Amino acid sequence: MRTEISADSRRIRLGRQLQHGDLIFWIVALLFAVLVVVLLGAIIAVTWSGSADARHAFGWHFLTTTAWNPVSGQFGALPAIYGTIVSSIIALLFAAPLGVMIAIFLNSLCPAKLRMPIGMMVELLAAIPSVVYGMWGIFVFIPFFRSYISTPLSKTVGSALPLFSGPVNVGRGLLVAGIILAIMILPTIAAISRDVLAVVPNSQREAMLALGATRWEVIRHAELPYARAGIVGGMMLGLGRALGETMAATMVIGNTPKIHASLFQPATTAASLIASQLPNANTDLHSSALIYLALVLFLITLVANSIARALVWRVSRTGSGA
Amino acid sequence: MEGMPMTIKPRGEPNLAIRFGAATTRSLNEIAKAGTVSTIKLETRHLSVKYRDFTAVRDISLSFPERQVSALIGSSGSGKSTLLRAINRMHDTNPAASVEGQVLLDKQPVYGAHVDPIVIRRRIGMVFQRPNPFMKSIYDNVAYGLTFSTKLSKREIHDRVEEALRGAALWDEVKDRLDDSALALSGGQQQRICIARALAVQPEALLMDEPTSALDPIATLRIEELMRELVKRYTIVIVTHNMQQAARVSDITAFMTMGSDRAGVLVEVGPTSRIFTNPTDPRTEDYITGRVG
């Protein structure tokens, strides 16, 4: 009985939707929506078929071997995967606490007059082209980093900690790339954290205040726990951006497909390896290996973004981070 | 309460201050001024609260006797909640709000230059309109106010939590599931969690902002019974829309209304029995007989 009625009313509603040009609008909108799915499918199909040679030649070993030698036809993606993940994690380590602090400041500590200008400036960081970041890295940050950070560090703790060992004269390396990436993903993390902190219900804040909590305790015990999942989601979105960032990373990381213990040594990321080598790839296997690498990178960012979306989605649905 | 000779005395019994000789004259004067038999715990003097240019309440002078329930009644927009929140300085965090006049706690200014609002809020607890437990376990909700700013051992915290839950008449219902989420409780239980949470900090007074407006009648009655129990130890100020509630639970009733410029003003205050049977102001009479509001 019930199902008949609902099926009937659904038919009536559909009928109404199709009247008066709604049908045309519906079809046009549907086409555009389908286009997104088709594009995604096309990208997967191209990377899949394009990487066929390399997949047959190296299989899963592609992910675990370190040799990258276009001349001898040996291709292992591990250095690029390592560089991608390590530089992104470094970026996240710097950007996450900074971004959350900026969000907290903008939300609860900033004078109302400064909130808009500072918030806009943070978001403006996202509008700077990545090639400009790369140039700034080469001309400003790398010389500064070499004089004041990497040289003193490698001379002191470098002998004990391989992570900070020299030589440092190249300048370009994993840590520099990570820090530049950190600046680039900072606005993403700050903006999302600010937005999720802003929707923490006032009742939670007031409950904490009425118990005699200080401003810091309100932030620490009421706001951050409530917004936690959303903030983590923002961090994962930032991570996703860092993983795929190409131009700035290519300019400052040194483009050397090798795994070094030291963060001061040049390395490479998947994106920068593809960008720097694909135009010069002479053999089919070389291009195929680069496309295989693109497929791997696509999967890595897909996973990071899915986690991020899931976390942000959970917050917006339940309004809670518990 | 230093210098006050009568700090402990059952509600309704004659004042015992006479026993104490020299110190009593001043106290008796104060009592006479307040027009009740009890010490004044909280007081507002010419209190006005503004949100930017808009005056939400104007020139309210009220005394809240110790260990009594004082009810603030009046229609929506009469500034009851605004007044209540001025007492424990909840407006401090709203940059648009400004408070003029004085609030006194034990005769000491609440808005003094060297007064820490955090200390004030620990001495004057607050319960809100909607139950707002934290997304934590029952135990953690009640213990939360104790985990910061105080140096208590685990044992002491546990004792305080149990005491507070007993005080809020909730212990027997939740003692076997203290680790469950507080959000799994019913609305009435959640509100009693919020009361327990306020009690755990050991305040001297409790401000309740329409504490039962989100609850069903049975939960409301339980909270009202609880208030009659709590008033033996705490000074309570309650804002309520429900006139029957004010009549049931309060000793003192203050009626507020919205003035011509939309600012909340005090119309009249007195013992609840008189306000409800023999109000002096026609506006009060209109309100309690249901002709307006």
PDB file of C-alpha atoms in Angstrom, chain B:
ATOM      1  CA  MET B   1      31.176  35.891  54.441  1.00  0.00           C
ATOM      2  CA  GLU B   2      33.765  37.224  56.850  1.00  0.00           C
ATOM      3  CA  GLY B   3      32.275  39.403  59.512  1.00  0.00           C
ATOM      4  CA  MET B   4      28.851  38.015  58.882  1.00  0.00           C
ATOM      5  CA  PRO B   5      27.605  36.395  62.022  1.00  0.00           C
ATOM      6  CA  MET B   6      24.977  34.184  60.516  1.00  0.00           C
ATOM      7  CA  THR B   7      26.180  32.125  57.654  1.00  0.00           C
ATOM      8  CA  ILE B   8      24.339  28.915  58.381  1.00  0.00           C
ATOM      9  CA  LYS B   9      20.691  28.960  59.101  1.00  0.00           C
ATOM     10  CA  PRO B  10      17.809  26.930  57.860  1.00  0.00           C
ATOM     11  CA  ARG B  11      15.546  28.643  55.397  1.00  0.00           C
ATOM     12  CA  GLY B  12      12.527  30.293  56.901  1.00  0.00           C
ATOM     13  CA  GLU B  13      13.665  30.216  60.502  1.00  0.00           C
ATOM     14  CA  PRO B  14      13.946  33.461  62.418  1.00  0.00           C
ATOM     15  CA  ASN B  15      17.220  35.273  62.115  1.00  0.00           C
ATOM     16  CA  LEU B  16      19.771  34.160  64.636  1.00  0.00           C
ATOM     17  CA  ALA B  17      21.955  37.223  64.384  1.00  0.00           C
ATOM     18  CA  ILE B  18      20.644  38.651  67.623  1.00  0.00           C
ATOM     19  CA  ARG B  19      22.721  36.138  69.562  1.00  0.00           C
ATOM     20  CA  PHE B  20      25.963  37.586  68.327  1.00  0.00           C
ATOM     21  CA  GLY B  21      26.062  40.934  70.096  1.00  0.00           C
ATOM     22  CA  ALA B  22      28.173  43.778  68.777  1.00  0.00           C
ATOM     23  CA  ALA B  23      28.497  42.721  65.189  1.00  0.00           C
ATOM     24  CA  THR B  24      24.796  42.408  64.724  1.00  0.00           C
ATOM     25  CA  THR B  25      23.708  46.010  64.340  1.00  0.00           C
ATOM     26  CA  ARG B  26      25.206  46.383  60.892  1.00  0.00           C
ATOM     27  CA  SER B  27      23.880  43.032  59.774  1.00  0.00           C
ATOM     28  CA  LEU B  28      20.424  43.768  61.030  1.00  0.00           C
ATOM     29  CA  ASN B  29      20.470  47.045  59.168  1.00  0.00           C
ATOM     30  CA  GLU B  30      21.396  45.242  56.008  1.00  0.00           C
ATOM     31  CA  ILE B  31      18.674  42.734  56.543  1.00  0.00           C
ATOM     32  CA  ALA B  32      16.176  45.472  57.184  1.00  0.00           C
ATOM     33  CA  LYS B  33      17.282  47.223  54.033  1.00  0.00           C
ATOM     34  CA  ALA B  34      16.872  44.065  51.994  1.00  0.00           C
ATOM     35  CA  GLY B  35      13.482  43.489  53.477  1.00  0.00           C
ATOM     36  CA  THR B  36      14.095  39.780  54.060  1.00  0.00           C
ATOM     37  CA  VAL B  37      15.397  37.680  56.893  1.00  0.00           C
ATOM     38  CA  SER B  38      18.416  36.425  55.001  1.00  0.00           C
ATOM     39  CA  THR B  39      21.868  37.774  54.206  1.00  0.00           C
ATOM     40  CA  ILE B  40      22.298  39.233  50.766  1.00  0.00           C
ATOM     41  CA  LYS B  41      24.580  36.965  48.749  1.00  0.00           C
ATOM     42  CA  LEU B  42      24.367  38.669  45.388  1.00  0.00           C
ATOM     43  CA  GLU B  43      23.335  42.145  44.525  1.00  0.00           C
ATOM     44  CA  THR B  44      23.065  44.298  41.427  1.00  0.00           C
ATOM     45  CA  ARG B  45      23.218  48.071  41.714  1.00  0.00           C
ATOM     46  CA  HIS B  46      22.039  50.256  38.844  1.00  0.00           C
ATOM     47  CA  LEU B  47      23.117  47.538  36.460  1.00  0.00           C
ATOM     48  CA  SER B  48      22.776  48.240  32.759  1.00  0.00           C
ATOM     49  CA  VAL B  49      23.961  46.047  29.909  1.00  0.00           C
ATOM     50  CA  LYS B  50      24.413  47.359  26.404  1.00  0.00           C
ATOM     51  CA  TYR B  51      25.060  45.573  23.151  1.00  0.00           C
ATOM     52  CA  ARG B  52      26.844  48.323  21.257  1.00  0.00           C
ATOM     53  CA  ASP B  53      24.276  51.161  21.251  1.00  0.00           C
ATOM     54  CA  PHE B  54      21.321  49.022  22.217  1.00  0.00           C
ATOM     55  CA  THR B  55      20.530  48.962  25.917  1.00  0.00           C
ATOM     56  CA  ALA B  56      19.319  45.449  26.736  1.00  0.00           C
ATOM     57  CA  VAL B  57      18.678  46.031  30.443  1.00  0.00           C
ATOM     58  CA  ARG B  58      18.610  49.347  32.243  1.00  0.00           C
ATOM     59  CA  ASP B  59      19.275  50.334  35.823  1.00  0.00           C
ATOM     60  CA  ILE B  60      18.452  47.122  37.628  1.00  0.00           C
ATOM     61  CA  SER B  61      18.962  47.098  41.402  1.00  0.00           C
ATOM     62  CA  LEU B  62      18.172  43.740  42.925  1.00  0.00           C
ATOM     63  CA  SER B  63      19.239  41.756  45.977  1.00  0.00           C
ATOM     64  CA  PHE B  64      19.440  37.990  45.994  1.00  0.00           C
ATOM     65  CA  PRO B  65      19.294  36.560  49.519  1.00  0.00           C
ATOM     66  CA  GLU B  66      21.592  33.764  50.530  1.00  0.00           C
ATOM     67  CA  ARG B  67      20.200  30.222  50.352  1.00  0.00           C
ATOM     68  CA  GLN B  68      17.018  31.289  48.676  1.00  0.00           C
ATOM     69  CA  VAL B  69      15.721  30.845  45.168  1.00  0.00           C
ATOM     70  CA  SER B  70      15.189  34.128  43.373  1.00  0.00           C
ATOM     71  CA  ALA B  71      13.222  33.957  40.157  1.00  0.00           C
ATOM     72  CA  LEU B  72      13.461  36.454  37.311  1.00  0.00           C
ATOM     73  CA  ILE B  73      10.238  36.391  35.312  1.00  0.00           C
ATOM     74  CA  GLY B  74       8.983  38.460  32.420  1.00  0.00           C
ATOM     75  CA  SER B  75       8.189  38.229  28.746  1.00  0.00           C
ATOM     76  CA  SER B  76      10.728  37.537  26.014  1.00  0.00           C
ATOM     77  CA  GLY B  77      13.028  40.474  25.433  1.00  0.00           C
ATOM     78  CA  SER B  78      12.714  41.785  28.956  1.00  0.00           C
ATOM     79  CA  GLY B  79      16.429  41.175  29.502  1.00  0.00           C
ATOM     80  CA  LYS B  80      16.220  38.424  32.130  1.00  0.00           C
ATOM     81  CA  SER B  81      18.957  36.291  30.635  1.00  0.00           C
ATOM     82  CA  THR B  82      21.107  39.311  29.865  1.00  0.00           C
ATOM     83  CA  LEU B  83      20.857  40.361  33.496  1.00  0.00           C
ATOM     84  CA  LEU B  84      21.640  36.848  34.709  1.00  0.00           C
ATOM     85  CA  ARG B  85      24.699  36.562  32.517  1.00  0.00           C
ATOM     86  CA  ALA B  86      26.014  39.877  33.780  1.00  0.00           C
ATOM     87  CA  ILE B  87      26.184  38.430  37.294  1.00  0.00           C
ATOM     88  CA  ASN B  88      28.970  35.934  36.554  1.00  0.00           C
ATOM     89  CA  ARG B  89      30.582  38.069  33.857  1.00  0.00           C
ATOM     90  CA  MET B  90      29.604  35.900  30.920  1.00  0.00           C
ATOM     91  CA  HIS B  91      29.392  39.072  28.825  1.00  0.00           C
ATOM     92  CA  ASP B  92      33.138  39.566  29.163  1.00  0.00           C
ATOM     93  CA  THR B  93      33.864  37.438  26.119  1.00  0.00           C
ATOM     94  CA  ASN B  94      31.445  39.362  23.923  1.00  0.00           C
ATOM     95  CA  PRO B  95      33.276  42.478  22.743  1.00  0.00           C
ATOM     96  CA  ALA B  96      29.972  44.086  21.715  1.00  0.00           C
ATOM     97  CA  ALA B  97      28.564  43.918  25.258  1.00  0.00           C
ATOM     98  CA  SER B  98      29.297  46.480  27.934  1.00  0.00           C
ATOM     99  CA  VAL B  99      28.168  46.453  31.545  1.00  0.00           C
ATOM    100  CA  GLU B 100      27.554  49.534  33.673  1.00  0.00           C
ATOM    101  CA  GLY B 101      26.698  49.683  37.332  1.00  0.00           C
ATOM    102  CA  GLN B 102      27.726  47.161  39.920  1.00  0.00           C
ATOM    103  CA  VAL B 103      27.330  43.517  40.808  1.00  0.00           C
ATOM    104  CA  LEU B 104      28.260  42.568  44.355  1.00  0.00           C
ATOM    105  CA  LEU B 105      29.106  39.090  45.592  1.00  0.00           C
ATOM    106  CA  ASP B 106      29.302  39.037  49.379  1.00  0.00           C
ATOM    107  CA  LYS B 107      29.440  42.838  49.210  1.00  0.00           C
ATOM    108  CA  GLN B 108      32.551  42.678  47.038  1.00  0.00           C
ATOM    109  CA  PRO B 109      32.426  44.105  43.521  1.00  0.00           C
ATOM    110  CA  VAL B 110      32.338  41.480  40.780  1.00  0.00           C
ATOM    111  CA  TYR B 111      33.448  44.038  38.191  1.00  0.00           C
ATOM    112  CA  GLY B 112      36.406  45.376  40.179  1.00  0.00           C
ATOM    113  CA  ALA B 113      39.660  46.308  38.518  1.00  0.00           C
ATOM    114  CA  HIS B 114      41.556  43.519  40.241  1.00  0.00           C
ATOM    115  CA  VAL B 115      38.851  40.892  40.145  1.00  0.00           C
ATOM    116  CA  ASP B 116      39.588  37.792  38.115  1.00  0.00           C
ATOM    117  CA  PRO B 117      36.456  36.806  36.164  1.00  0.00           C
ATOM    118  CA  ILE B 118      37.623  33.184  36.313  1.00  0.00           C
ATOM    119  CA  VAL B 119      37.439  33.250  40.103  1.00  0.00           C
ATOM    120  CA  ILE B 120      34.001  34.842  39.904  1.00  0.00           C
ATOM    121  CA  ARG B 121      32.757  32.141  37.538  1.00  0.00           C
ATOM    122  CA  ARG B 122      34.057  29.423  39.820  1.00  0.00           C
ATOM    123  CA  ARG B 123      32.208  31.002  42.755  1.00  0.00           C
ATOM    124  CA  ILE B 124      29.016  31.556  40.750  1.00  0.00           C
ATOM    125  CA  GLY B 125      28.124  28.468  38.717  1.00  0.00           C
ATOM    126  CA  MET B 126      25.802  28.533  35.734  1.00  0.00           C
ATOM    127  CA  VAL B 127      23.316  26.153  34.145  1.00  0.00           C
ATOM    128  CA  PHE B 128      22.100  26.916  30.656  1.00  0.00           C
ATOM    129  CA  GLN B 129      18.813  26.735  28.810  1.00  0.00           C
ATOM    130  CA  ARG B 130      19.702  23.703  26.746  1.00  0.00           C
ATOM    131  CA  PRO B 131      21.632  20.869  28.350  1.00  0.00           C
ATOM    132  CA  ASN B 132      25.163  21.285  26.992  1.00  0.00           C
ATOM    133  CA  PRO B 133      27.242  18.363  28.218  1.00  0.00           C
ATOM    134  CA  PHE B 134      30.667  17.879  26.671  1.00  0.00           C
ATOM    135  CA  MET B 135      31.180  14.996  24.274  1.00  0.00           C
ATOM    136  CA  LYS B 136      32.793  13.029  27.058  1.00  0.00           C
ATOM    137  CA  SER B 137      31.877  10.332  29.516  1.00  0.00           C
ATOM    138  CA  ILE B 138      29.520  11.095  32.389  1.00  0.00           C
ATOM    139  CA  TYR B 139      32.445  11.026  34.797  1.00  0.00           C
ATOM    140  CA  ASP B 140      34.635  13.307  32.699  1.00  0.00           C
ATOM    141  CA  ASN B 141      31.825  15.796  32.249  1.00  0.00           C
ATOM    142  CA  VAL B 142      31.481  16.273  35.982  1.00  0.00           C
ATOM    143  CA  ALA B 143      35.222  16.118  36.625  1.00  0.00           C
ATOM    144  CA  TYR B 144      36.028  18.579  33.858  1.00  0.00           C
ATOM    145  CA  GLY B 145      35.876  21.746  35.904  1.00  0.00           C
ATOM    146  CA  LEU B 146      38.244  20.124  38.393  1.00  0.00           C
ATOM    147  CA  THR B 147      40.881  19.045  35.914  1.00  0.00           C
ATOM    148  CA  PHE B 148      42.047  22.554  35.203  1.00  0.00           C
ATOM    149  CA  SER B 149      43.118  25.238  37.633  1.00  0.00           C
ATOM    150  CA  THR B 150      42.909  22.920  40.612  1.00  0.00           C
ATOM    151  CA  LYS B 151      45.468  20.565  42.052  1.00  0.00           C
ATOM    152  CA  LEU B 152      43.392  17.679  43.281  1.00  0.00           C
ATOM    153  CA  SER B 153      44.455  14.065  43.531  1.00  0.00           C
ATOM    154  CA  LYS B 154      42.566  11.410  41.573  1.00  0.00           C
ATOM    155  CA  ARG B 155      40.963  10.268  44.791  1.00  0.00           C
ATOM    156  CA  GLU B 156      39.766  13.769  45.656  1.00  0.00           C
ATOM    157  CA  ILE B 157      38.424  14.290  42.145  1.00  0.00           C
ATOM    158  CA  HIS B 158      36.552  11.018  42.375  1.00  0.00           C
ATOM    159  CA  ASP B 159      35.018  12.031  45.691  1.00  0.00           C
ATOM    160  CA  ARG B 160      34.013  15.408  44.326  1.00  0.00           C
ATOM    161  CA  VAL B 161      32.415  13.805  41.263  1.00  0.00           C
ATOM    162  CA  GLU B 162      30.395  11.427  43.416  1.00  0.00           C
ATOM    163  CA  GLU B 163      29.386  14.219  45.756  1.00  0.00           C
ATOM    164  CA  ALA B 164      28.329  16.419  42.849  1.00  0.00           C
ATOM    165  CA  LEU B 165      26.353  13.612  41.191  1.00  0.00           C
ATOM    166  CA  ARG B 166      24.630  12.872  44.489  1.00  0.00           C
ATOM    167  CA  GLY B 167      23.971  16.585  44.878  1.00  0.00           C
ATOM    168  CA  ALA B 168      22.335  16.626  41.470  1.00  0.00           C
ATOM    169  CA  ALA B 169      20.238  13.551  42.388  1.00  0.00           C
ATOM    170  CA  LEU B 170      21.828  11.591  39.578  1.00  0.00           C
ATOM    171  CA  TRP B 171      24.254   9.253  41.328  1.00  0.00           C
ATOM    172  CA  ASP B 172      21.935   6.277  41.650  1.00  0.00           C
ATOM    173  CA  GLU B 173      20.977   6.482  37.987  1.00  0.00           C
ATOM    174  CA  VAL B 174      24.483   6.662  36.575  1.00  0.00           C
ATOM    175  CA  LYS B 175      26.845   5.140  39.139  1.00  0.00           C
ATOM    176  CA  ASP B 176      27.159   1.900  37.151  1.00  0.00           C
ATOM    177  CA  ARG B 177      27.893   3.596  33.842  1.00  0.00           C
ATOM    178  CA  LEU B 178      30.107   6.530  34.619  1.00  0.00           C
ATOM    179  CA  ASP B 179      32.215   5.782  31.553  1.00  0.00           C
ATOM    180  CA  ASP B 180      29.279   5.974  29.145  1.00  0.00           C
ATOM    181  CA  SER B 181      28.900   9.056  26.978  1.00  0.00           C
ATOM    182  CA  ALA B 182      26.918  11.819  28.624  1.00  0.00           C
ATOM    183  CA  LEU B 183      25.185  12.358  25.294  1.00  0.00           C
ATOM    184  CA  ALA B 184      23.457   8.978  25.656  1.00  0.00           C
ATOM    185  CA  LEU B 185      21.475  10.254  28.639  1.00  0.00           C
ATOM    186  CA  SER B 186      17.980  11.723  28.437  1.00  0.00           C
ATOM    187  CA  GLY B 187      17.521  15.485  28.274  1.00  0.00           C
ATOM    188  CA  GLY B 188      16.601  15.713  31.941  1.00  0.00           C
ATOM    189  CA  GLN B 189      19.584  13.609  32.942  1.00  0.00           C
ATOM    190  CA  GLN B 190      21.854  15.692  30.740  1.00  0.00           C
ATOM    191  CA  GLN B 191      20.636  18.833  32.463  1.00  0.00           C
ATOM    192  CA  ARG B 192      21.332  17.254  35.847  1.00  0.00           C
ATOM    193  CA  ILE B 193      24.819  16.362  34.549  1.00  0.00           C
ATOM    194  CA  CYS B 194      25.254  20.051  33.800  1.00  0.00           C
ATOM    195  CA  ILE B 195      24.081  20.892  37.319  1.00  0.00           C
ATOM    196  CA  ALA B 196      26.466  18.303  38.784  1.00  0.00           C
ATOM    197  CA  ARG B 197      29.249  19.719  36.649  1.00  0.00           C
ATOM    198  CA  ALA B 198      28.585  23.153  38.123  1.00  0.00           C
ATOM    199  CA  LEU B 199      28.355  21.769  41.668  1.00  0.00           C
ATOM    200  CA  ALA B 200      31.660  19.905  41.398  1.00  0.00           C
ATOM    201  CA  VAL B 201      33.536  23.196  41.285  1.00  0.00           C
ATOM    202  CA  GLN B 202      31.898  23.970  44.666  1.00  0.00           C
ATOM    203  CA  PRO B 203      30.334  27.308  43.823  1.00  0.00           C
ATOM    204  CA  GLU B 204      28.517  29.494  46.317  1.00  0.00           C
ATOM    205  CA  ALA B 205      25.707  30.491  44.007  1.00  0.00           C
ATOM    206  CA  LEU B 206      24.031  28.947  40.966  1.00  0.00           C
ATOM    207  CA  LEU B 207      22.604  30.875  38.064  1.00  0.00           C
ATOM    208  CA  MET B 208      20.034  28.940  36.058  1.00  0.00           C
ATOM    209  CA  ASP B 209      18.953  30.291  32.692  1.00  0.00           C
ATOM    210  CA  GLU B 210      15.602  28.669  31.926  1.00  0.00           C
ATOM    211  CA  PRO B 211      17.012  25.304  32.985  1.00  0.00           C
ATOM    212  CA  THR B 212      13.875  23.326  32.177  1.00  0.00           C
ATOM    213  CA  SER B 213      12.624  24.973  28.994  1.00  0.00           C
ATOM    214  CA  ALA B 214      14.011  22.148  26.866  1.00  0.00           C
ATOM    215  CA  LEU B 215      12.698  19.392  29.144  1.00  0.00           C
ATOM    216  CA  ASP B 216       9.468  17.448  29.450  1.00  0.00           C
ATOM    217  CA  PRO B 217       7.150  18.024  32.455  1.00  0.00           C
ATOM    218  CA  ILE B 218       8.435  15.071  34.490  1.00  0.00           C
ATOM    219  CA  ALA B 219      12.083  16.000  34.024  1.00  0.00           C
ATOM    220  CA  THR B 220      11.080  19.574  34.854  1.00  0.00           C
ATOM    221  CA  LEU B 221       9.550  18.511  38.139  1.00  0.00           C
ATOM    222  CA  ARG B 222      12.660  16.569  39.060  1.00  0.00           C
ATOM    223  CA  ILE B 223      14.842  19.605  38.417  1.00  0.00           C
ATOM    224  CA  GLU B 224      12.488  21.729  40.496  1.00  0.00           C
ATOM    225  CA  GLU B 225      12.641  19.260  43.389  1.00  0.00           C
ATOM    226  CA  LEU B 226      16.398  19.309  43.023  1.00  0.00           C
ATOM    227  CA  MET B 227      16.436  23.091  43.242  1.00  0.00           C
ATOM    228  CA  ARG B 228      14.515  22.995  46.518  1.00  0.00           C
ATOM    229  CA  GLU B 229      17.148  20.560  47.756  1.00  0.00           C
ATOM    230  CA  LEU B 230      20.096  22.593  46.476  1.00  0.00           C
ATOM    231  CA  VAL B 231      18.859  25.829  47.959  1.00  0.00           C
ATOM    232  CA  LYS B 232      19.683  24.470  51.406  1.00  0.00           C
ATOM    233  CA  ARG B 233      23.323  24.962  50.452  1.00  0.00           C
ATOM    234  CA  TYR B 234      23.418  27.378  47.540  1.00  0.00           C
ATOM    235  CA  THR B 235      22.025  30.718  46.561  1.00  0.00           C
ATOM    236  CA  ILE B 236      20.039  30.229  43.374  1.00  0.00           C
ATOM    237  CA  VAL B 237      18.935  32.730  40.770  1.00  0.00           C
ATOM    238  CA  ILE B 238      16.690  31.301  38.074  1.00  0.00           C
ATOM    239  CA  VAL B 239      15.357  32.830  34.899  1.00  0.00           C
ATOM    240  CA  THR B 240      12.093  31.261  33.853  1.00  0.00           C
ATOM    241  CA  HIS B 241       9.320  31.765  31.335  1.00  0.00           C
ATOM    242  CA  ASN B 242       7.125  29.472  33.328  1.00  0.00           C
ATOM    243  CA  MET B 243       5.220  31.384  35.983  1.00  0.00           C
ATOM    244  CA  GLN B 244       4.033  28.219  37.702  1.00  0.00           C
ATOM    245  CA  GLN B 245       7.654  27.246  38.028  1.00  0.00           C
ATOM    246  CA  ALA B 246       8.536  30.570  39.612  1.00  0.00           C
ATOM    247  CA  ALA B 247       5.624  30.133  42.005  1.00  0.00           C
ATOM    248  CA  ARG B 248       6.664  26.572  42.855  1.00  0.00           C
ATOM    249  CA  VAL B 249      10.366  26.982  43.417  1.00  0.00           C
ATOM    250  CA  SER B 250      11.189  30.566  44.285  1.00  0.00           C
ATOM    251  CA  ASP B 251      11.230  32.545  47.495  1.00  0.00           C
ATOM    252  CA  ILE B 252      11.729  35.894  45.813  1.00  0.00           C
ATOM    253  CA  THR B 253      10.305  36.891  42.445  1.00  0.00           C
ATOM    254  CA  ALA B 254      11.397  39.808  40.341  1.00  0.00           C
ATOM    255  CA  PHE B 255       9.242  40.811  37.388  1.00  0.00           C
ATOM    256  CA  MET B 256      10.904  42.465  34.417  1.00  0.00           C
ATOM    257  CA  THR B 257       9.419  43.919  31.308  1.00  0.00           C
ATOM    258  CA  MET B 258      10.498  45.537  28.069  1.00  0.00           C
ATOM    259  CA  GLY B 259      10.435  49.306  28.309  1.00  0.00           C
ATOM    260  CA  SER B 260       9.332  51.725  25.598  1.00  0.00           C
ATOM    261  CA  ASP B 261      12.840  51.800  24.080  1.00  0.00           C
ATOM    262  CA  ARG B 262      13.014  47.980  24.167  1.00  0.00           C
ATOM    263  CA  ALA B 263      15.366  48.006  27.145  1.00  0.00           C
ATOM    264  CA  GLY B 264      14.567  45.545  29.911  1.00  0.00           C
ATOM    265  CA  VAL B 265      13.559  47.187  33.168  1.00  0.00           C
ATOM    266  CA  LEU B 266      12.604  45.937  36.609  1.00  0.00           C
ATOM    267  CA  VAL B 267       8.944  46.401  37.460  1.00  0.00           C
ATOM    268  CA  GLU B 268       8.716  44.957  40.918  1.00  0.00           C
ATOM    269  CA  VAL B 269      10.351  42.515  43.271  1.00  0.00           C
ATOM    270  CA  GLY B 270       9.179  40.858  46.446  1.00  0.00           C
ATOM    271  CA  PRO B 271       8.449  37.587  48.183  1.00  0.00           C
ATOM    272  CA  THR B 272       7.007  35.154  45.654  1.00  0.00           C
ATOM    273  CA  SER B 273       3.782  34.668  47.602  1.00  0.00           C
ATOM    274  CA  ARG B 274       3.055  38.389  47.541  1.00  0.00           C
ATOM    275  CA  ILE B 275       4.015  38.924  43.885  1.00  0.00           C
ATOM    276  CA  PHE B 276       1.647  36.175  42.827  1.00  0.00           C
ATOM    277  CA  THR B 277      -1.243  37.079  45.130  1.00  0.00           C
ATOM    278  CA  ASN B 278      -1.020  40.788  45.600  1.00  0.00           C
ATOM    279  CA  PRO B 279       1.209  42.518  43.046  1.00  0.00           C
ATOM    280  CA  THR B 280       1.475  46.270  43.465  1.00  0.00           C
ATOM    281  CA  ASP B 281       2.135  47.153  39.855  1.00  0.00           C
ATOM    282  CA  PRO B 282      -0.676  46.693  37.338  1.00  0.00           C
ATOM    283  CA  ARG B 283       1.848  45.451  34.743  1.00  0.00           C
ATOM    284  CA  THR B 284       2.814  42.598  37.050  1.00  0.00           C
ATOM    285  CA  GLU B 285      -0.805  41.745  37.564  1.00  0.00           C
ATOM    286  CA  ASP B 286      -1.455  41.740  33.831  1.00  0.00           C
ATOM    287  CA  TYR B 287       1.478  39.421  33.261  1.00  0.00           C
ATOM    288  CA  ILE B 288       0.800  36.879  35.969  1.00  0.00           C
ATOM    289  CA  THR B 289      -2.875  36.706  35.200  1.00  0.00           C
ATOM    290  CA  GLY B 290      -1.991  36.022  31.591  1.00  0.00           C
ATOM    291  CA  ARG B 291      -3.435  39.155  30.079  1.00  0.00           C
ATOM    292  CA  VAL B 292      -0.122  39.963  28.356  1.00  0.00           C
ATOM    293  CA  GLY B 293       3.100  38.167  27.520  1.00  0.00           C
TER     294      GLY B 293
END
